[in-house]
PDB file of C-alpha atoms in Angstrom:
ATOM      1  CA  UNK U   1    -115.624 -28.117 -32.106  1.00 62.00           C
ATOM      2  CA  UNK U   2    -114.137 -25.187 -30.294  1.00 66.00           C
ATOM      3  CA  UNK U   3    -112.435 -22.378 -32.838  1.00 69.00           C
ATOM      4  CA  UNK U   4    -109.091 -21.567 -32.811  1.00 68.00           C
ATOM      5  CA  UNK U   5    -108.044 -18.260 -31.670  1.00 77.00           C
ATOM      6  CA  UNK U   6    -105.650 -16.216 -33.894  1.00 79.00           C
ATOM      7  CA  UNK U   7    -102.385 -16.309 -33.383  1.00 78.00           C
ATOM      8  CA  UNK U   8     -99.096 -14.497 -35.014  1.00 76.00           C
ATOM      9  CA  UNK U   9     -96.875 -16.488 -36.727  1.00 75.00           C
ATOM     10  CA  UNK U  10     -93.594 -17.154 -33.717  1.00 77.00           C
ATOM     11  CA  UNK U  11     -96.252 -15.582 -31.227  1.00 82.00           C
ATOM     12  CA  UNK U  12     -95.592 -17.322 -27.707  1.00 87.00           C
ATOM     13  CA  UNK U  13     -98.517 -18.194 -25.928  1.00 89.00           C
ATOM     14  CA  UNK U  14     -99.600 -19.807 -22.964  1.00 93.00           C
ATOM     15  CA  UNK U  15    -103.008 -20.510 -20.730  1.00 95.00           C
ATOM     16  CA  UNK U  16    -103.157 -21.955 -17.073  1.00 95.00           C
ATOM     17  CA  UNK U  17    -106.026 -22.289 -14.562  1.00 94.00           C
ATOM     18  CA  UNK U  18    -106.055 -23.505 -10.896  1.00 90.00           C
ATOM     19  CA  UNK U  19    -109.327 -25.839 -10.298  1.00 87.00           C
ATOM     20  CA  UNK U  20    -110.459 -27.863  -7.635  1.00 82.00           C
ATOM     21  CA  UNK U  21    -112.816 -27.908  -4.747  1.00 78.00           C
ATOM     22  CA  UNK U  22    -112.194 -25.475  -1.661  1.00 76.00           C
ATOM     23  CA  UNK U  23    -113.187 -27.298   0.967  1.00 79.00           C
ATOM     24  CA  UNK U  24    -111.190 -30.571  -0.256  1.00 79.00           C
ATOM     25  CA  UNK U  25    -107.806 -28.946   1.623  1.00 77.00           C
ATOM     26  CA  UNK U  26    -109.812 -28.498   5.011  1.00 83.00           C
ATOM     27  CA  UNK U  27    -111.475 -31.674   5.271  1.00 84.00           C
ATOM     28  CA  UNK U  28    -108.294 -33.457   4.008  1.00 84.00           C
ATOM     29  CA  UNK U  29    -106.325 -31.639   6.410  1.00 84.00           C
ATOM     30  CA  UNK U  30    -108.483 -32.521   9.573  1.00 86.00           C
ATOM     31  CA  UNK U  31    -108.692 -36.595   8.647  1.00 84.00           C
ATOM     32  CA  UNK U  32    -105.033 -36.261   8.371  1.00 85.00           C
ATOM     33  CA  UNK U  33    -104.522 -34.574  12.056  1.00 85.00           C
ATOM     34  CA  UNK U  34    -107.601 -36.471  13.225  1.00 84.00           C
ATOM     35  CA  UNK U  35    -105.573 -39.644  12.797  1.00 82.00           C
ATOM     36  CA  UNK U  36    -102.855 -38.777  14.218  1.00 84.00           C
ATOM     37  CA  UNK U  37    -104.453 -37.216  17.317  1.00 84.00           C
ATOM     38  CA  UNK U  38    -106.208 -40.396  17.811  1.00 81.00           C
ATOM     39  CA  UNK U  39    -103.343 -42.551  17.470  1.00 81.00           C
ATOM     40  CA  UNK U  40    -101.486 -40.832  19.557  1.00 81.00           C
ATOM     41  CA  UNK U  41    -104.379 -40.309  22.354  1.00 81.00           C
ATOM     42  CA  UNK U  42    -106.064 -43.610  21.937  1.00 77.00           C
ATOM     43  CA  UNK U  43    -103.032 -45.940  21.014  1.00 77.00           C
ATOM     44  CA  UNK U  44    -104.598 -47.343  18.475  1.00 72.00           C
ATOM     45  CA  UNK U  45    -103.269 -47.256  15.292  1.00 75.00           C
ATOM     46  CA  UNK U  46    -105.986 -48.111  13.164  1.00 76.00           C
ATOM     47  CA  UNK U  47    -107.385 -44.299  13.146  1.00 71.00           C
ATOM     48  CA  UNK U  48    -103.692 -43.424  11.270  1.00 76.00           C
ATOM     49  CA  UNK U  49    -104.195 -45.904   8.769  1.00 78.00           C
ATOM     50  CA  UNK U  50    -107.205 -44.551   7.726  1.00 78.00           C
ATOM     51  CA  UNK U  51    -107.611 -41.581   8.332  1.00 80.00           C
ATOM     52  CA  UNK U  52    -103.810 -40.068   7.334  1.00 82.00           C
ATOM     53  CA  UNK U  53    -103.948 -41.546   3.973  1.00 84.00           C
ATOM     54  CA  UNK U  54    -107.493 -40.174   3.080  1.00 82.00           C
ATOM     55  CA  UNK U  55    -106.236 -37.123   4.501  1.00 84.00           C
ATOM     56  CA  UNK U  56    -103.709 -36.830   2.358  1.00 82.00           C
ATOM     57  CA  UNK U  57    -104.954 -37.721  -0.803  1.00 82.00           C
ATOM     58  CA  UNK U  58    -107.690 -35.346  -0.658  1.00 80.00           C
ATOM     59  CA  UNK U  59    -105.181 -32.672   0.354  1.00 78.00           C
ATOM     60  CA  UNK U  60    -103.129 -33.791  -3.036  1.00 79.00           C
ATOM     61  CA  UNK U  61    -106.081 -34.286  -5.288  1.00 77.00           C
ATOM     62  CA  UNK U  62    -108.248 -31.485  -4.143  1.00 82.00           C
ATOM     63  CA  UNK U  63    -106.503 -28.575  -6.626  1.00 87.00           C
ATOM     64  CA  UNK U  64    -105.055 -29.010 -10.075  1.00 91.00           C
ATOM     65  CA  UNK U  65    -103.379 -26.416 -12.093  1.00 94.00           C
ATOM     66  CA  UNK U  66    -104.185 -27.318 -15.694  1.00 96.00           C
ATOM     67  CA  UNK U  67    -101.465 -25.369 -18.218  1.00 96.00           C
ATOM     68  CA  UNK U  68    -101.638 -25.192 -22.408  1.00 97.00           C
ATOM     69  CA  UNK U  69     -98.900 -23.847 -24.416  1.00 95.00           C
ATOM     70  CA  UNK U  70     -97.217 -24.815 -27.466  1.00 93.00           C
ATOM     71  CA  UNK U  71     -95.330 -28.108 -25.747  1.00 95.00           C
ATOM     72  CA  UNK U  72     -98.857 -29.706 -24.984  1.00 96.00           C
ATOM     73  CA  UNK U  73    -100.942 -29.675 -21.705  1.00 97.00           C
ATOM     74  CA  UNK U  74     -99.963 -30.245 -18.680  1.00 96.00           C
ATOM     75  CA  UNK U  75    -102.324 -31.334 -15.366  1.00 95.00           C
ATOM     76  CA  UNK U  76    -100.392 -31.519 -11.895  1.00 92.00           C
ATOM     77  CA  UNK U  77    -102.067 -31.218  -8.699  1.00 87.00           C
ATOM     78  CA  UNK U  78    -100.851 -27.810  -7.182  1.00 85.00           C
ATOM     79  CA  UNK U  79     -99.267 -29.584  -3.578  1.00 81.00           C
ATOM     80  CA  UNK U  80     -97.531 -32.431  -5.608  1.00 79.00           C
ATOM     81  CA  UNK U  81     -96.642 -30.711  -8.869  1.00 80.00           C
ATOM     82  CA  UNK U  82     -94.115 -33.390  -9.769  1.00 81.00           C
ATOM     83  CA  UNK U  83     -97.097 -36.104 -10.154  1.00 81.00           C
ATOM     84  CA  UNK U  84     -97.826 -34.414 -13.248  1.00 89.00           C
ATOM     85  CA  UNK U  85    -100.026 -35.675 -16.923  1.00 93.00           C
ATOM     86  CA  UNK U  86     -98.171 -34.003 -19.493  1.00 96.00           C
ATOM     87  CA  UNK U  87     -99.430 -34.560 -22.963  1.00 97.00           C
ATOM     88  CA  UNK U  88     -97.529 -33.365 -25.656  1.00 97.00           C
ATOM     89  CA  UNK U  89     -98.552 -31.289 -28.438  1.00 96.00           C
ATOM     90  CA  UNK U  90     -97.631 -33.575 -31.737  1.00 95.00           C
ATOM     91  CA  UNK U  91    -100.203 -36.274 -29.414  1.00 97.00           C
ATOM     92  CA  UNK U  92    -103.302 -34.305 -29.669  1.00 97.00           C
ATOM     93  CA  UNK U  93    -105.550 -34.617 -32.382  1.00 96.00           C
ATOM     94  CA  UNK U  94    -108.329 -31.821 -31.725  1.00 95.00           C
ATOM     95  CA  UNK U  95    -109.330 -29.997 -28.752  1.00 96.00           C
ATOM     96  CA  UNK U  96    -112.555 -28.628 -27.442  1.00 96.00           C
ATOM     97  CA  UNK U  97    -115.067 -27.465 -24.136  1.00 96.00           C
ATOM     98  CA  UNK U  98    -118.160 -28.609 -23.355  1.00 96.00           C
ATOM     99  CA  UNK U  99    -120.447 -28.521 -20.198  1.00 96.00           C
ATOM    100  CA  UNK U 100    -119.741 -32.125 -18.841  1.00 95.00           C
ATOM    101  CA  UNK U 101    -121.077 -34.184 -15.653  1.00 95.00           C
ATOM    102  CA  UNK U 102    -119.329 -36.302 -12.720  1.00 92.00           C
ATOM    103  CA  UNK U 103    -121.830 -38.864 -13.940  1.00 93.00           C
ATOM    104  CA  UNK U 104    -120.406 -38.508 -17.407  1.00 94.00           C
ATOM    105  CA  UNK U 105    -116.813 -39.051 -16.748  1.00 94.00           C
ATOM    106  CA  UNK U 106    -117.910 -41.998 -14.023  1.00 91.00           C
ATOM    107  CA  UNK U 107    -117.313 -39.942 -10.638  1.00 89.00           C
ATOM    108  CA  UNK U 108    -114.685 -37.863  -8.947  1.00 84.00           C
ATOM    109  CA  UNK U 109    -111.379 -37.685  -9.302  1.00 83.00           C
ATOM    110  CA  UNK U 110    -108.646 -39.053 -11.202  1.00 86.00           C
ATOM    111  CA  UNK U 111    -110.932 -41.750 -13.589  1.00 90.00           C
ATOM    112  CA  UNK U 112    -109.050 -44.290 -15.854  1.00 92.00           C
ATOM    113  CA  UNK U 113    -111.835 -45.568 -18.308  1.00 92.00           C
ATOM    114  CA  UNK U 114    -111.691 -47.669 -21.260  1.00 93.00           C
ATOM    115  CA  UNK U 115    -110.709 -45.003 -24.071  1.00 95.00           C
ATOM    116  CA  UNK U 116    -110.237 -41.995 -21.633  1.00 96.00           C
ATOM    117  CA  UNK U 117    -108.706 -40.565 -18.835  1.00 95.00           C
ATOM    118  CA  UNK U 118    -110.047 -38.083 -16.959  1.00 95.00           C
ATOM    119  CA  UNK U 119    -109.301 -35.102 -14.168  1.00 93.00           C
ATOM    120  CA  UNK U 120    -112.577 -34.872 -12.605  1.00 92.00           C
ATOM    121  CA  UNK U 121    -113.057 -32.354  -9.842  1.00 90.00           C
ATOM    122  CA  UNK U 122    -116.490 -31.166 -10.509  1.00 90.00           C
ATOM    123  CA  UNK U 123    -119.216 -30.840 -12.958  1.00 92.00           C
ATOM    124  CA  UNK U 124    -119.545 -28.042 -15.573  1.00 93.00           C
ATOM    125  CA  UNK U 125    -117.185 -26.657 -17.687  1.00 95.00           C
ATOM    126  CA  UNK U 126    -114.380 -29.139 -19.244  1.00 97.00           C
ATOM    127  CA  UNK U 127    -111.561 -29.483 -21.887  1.00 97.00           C
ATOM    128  CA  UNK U 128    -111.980 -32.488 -23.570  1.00 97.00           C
ATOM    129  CA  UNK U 129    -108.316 -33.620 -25.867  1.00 98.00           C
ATOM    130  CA  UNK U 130    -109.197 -36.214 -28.545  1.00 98.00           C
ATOM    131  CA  UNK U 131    -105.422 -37.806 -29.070  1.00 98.00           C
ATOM    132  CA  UNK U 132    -104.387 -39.490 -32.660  1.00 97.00           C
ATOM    133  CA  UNK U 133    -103.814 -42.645 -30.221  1.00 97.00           C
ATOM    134  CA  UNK U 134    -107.846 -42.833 -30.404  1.00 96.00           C
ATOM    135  CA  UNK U 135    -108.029 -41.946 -26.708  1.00 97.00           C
ATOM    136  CA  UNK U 136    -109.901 -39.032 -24.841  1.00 97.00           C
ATOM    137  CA  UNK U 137    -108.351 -36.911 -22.106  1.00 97.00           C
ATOM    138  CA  UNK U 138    -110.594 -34.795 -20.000  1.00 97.00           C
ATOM    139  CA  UNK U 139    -110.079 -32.032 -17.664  1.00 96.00           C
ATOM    140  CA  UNK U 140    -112.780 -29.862 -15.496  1.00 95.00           C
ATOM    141  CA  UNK U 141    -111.764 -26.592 -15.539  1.00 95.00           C
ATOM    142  CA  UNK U 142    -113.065 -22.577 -15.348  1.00 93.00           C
ATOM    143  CA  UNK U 143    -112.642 -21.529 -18.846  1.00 94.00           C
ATOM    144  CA  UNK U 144    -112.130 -24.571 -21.279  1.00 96.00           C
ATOM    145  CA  UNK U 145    -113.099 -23.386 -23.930  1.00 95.00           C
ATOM    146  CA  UNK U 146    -110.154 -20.895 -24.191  1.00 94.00           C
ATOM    147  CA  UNK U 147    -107.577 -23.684 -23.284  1.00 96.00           C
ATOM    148  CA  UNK U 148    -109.071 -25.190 -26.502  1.00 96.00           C
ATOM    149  CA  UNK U 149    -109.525 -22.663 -29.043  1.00 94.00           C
ATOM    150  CA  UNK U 150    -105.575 -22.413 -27.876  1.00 94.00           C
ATOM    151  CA  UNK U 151    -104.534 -25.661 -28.753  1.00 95.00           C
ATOM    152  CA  UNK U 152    -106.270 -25.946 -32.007  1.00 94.00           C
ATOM    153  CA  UNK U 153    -104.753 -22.599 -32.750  1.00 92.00           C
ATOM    154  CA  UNK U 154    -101.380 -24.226 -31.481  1.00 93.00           C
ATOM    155  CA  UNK U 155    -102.129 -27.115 -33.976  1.00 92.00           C
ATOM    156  CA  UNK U 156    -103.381 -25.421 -37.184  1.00 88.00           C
ATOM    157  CA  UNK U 157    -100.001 -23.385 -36.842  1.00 84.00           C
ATOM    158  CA  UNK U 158     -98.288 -26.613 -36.395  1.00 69.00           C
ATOM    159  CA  UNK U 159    -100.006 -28.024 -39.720  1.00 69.00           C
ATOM    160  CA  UNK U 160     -99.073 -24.797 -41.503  1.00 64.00           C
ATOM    161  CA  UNK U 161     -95.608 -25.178 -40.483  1.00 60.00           C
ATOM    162  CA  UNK U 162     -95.312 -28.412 -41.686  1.00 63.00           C
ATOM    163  CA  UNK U 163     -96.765 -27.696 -44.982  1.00 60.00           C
ATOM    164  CA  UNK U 164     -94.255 -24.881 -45.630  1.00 57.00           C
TER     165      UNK U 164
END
């Protein structure tokens, strides 16, 4: 379990991160113009089908920006921000980082599992969300284990809030 960090009581906080792979946007960009070069050139139409949609999903996939703060978290890829995970605060049971693998979370990408969903863009560092619906959510990211000591700090406020 990651510790919270301290915060002030009314203290606004908030953590974001931008992760991905770098050479995702290239190599999505050149299937994408590759396909419709060779459409165009060869007449065929097959290269477009392929190729354009690959193109483009690796383009949209390829970067995330992952944001905490005291509405939940929020995961949206950064060149299609309004296909966005949003998972609100009052959802998440406990929060924490943890050095995780692609073959841990079943492979790249966007993974829908039984029990959890998760953001996987590559291996090592990861915020992993345990939500009171008995699910897991799980992110790769560059610093998780801040994002997480935030949102149990977020949540033990919450509790002491409620308790007043």
């Amino acid at each position: 379990m990651t510790p919270p960090i301290n915060l002030s009581p009314g203290e606004r906080v908030a953590w974001n991160r931008t992760a991905g792979l770098t050479w995702l946007w290239p190599v999505g960009a050149v299937l994408t113009i590759a396909g419709v070069v060779v459409t165009v050139l060869a007449g065929d139409s097959t290269a477009a089908y392929v190729g354009v949609p690959l193109g483009v999903a690796l383009v949209i996939v390829g970067t995330v920006r992952v944001n905490v703060d005291a509405s939940g978290v929020s995961v949206a890829p950064v060149v299609a921000p309004f296909v966005r995970r949003r998972i609100p605060l009052d959802q998440i049971e406990n929060a924490w980082a943890k050095r995780t693998t692609l073959t841990e979370l079943h492979g790249f990408g966007y993974r829908i599992q039984p029990g959890r969903h998760a953001v996987a863009l590559r291996p090592g560092d990861a915020l992993w969300l345990k939500l009171k619906s008995g699910r897991e959510f799980v992110v790769t990211t560059d610093d998780a284990a801040s994002a997480a000591g935030l949102i149990e700090a977020l949540l033990r406020r919450d509790e002491d809030m409620r308790s007043l």
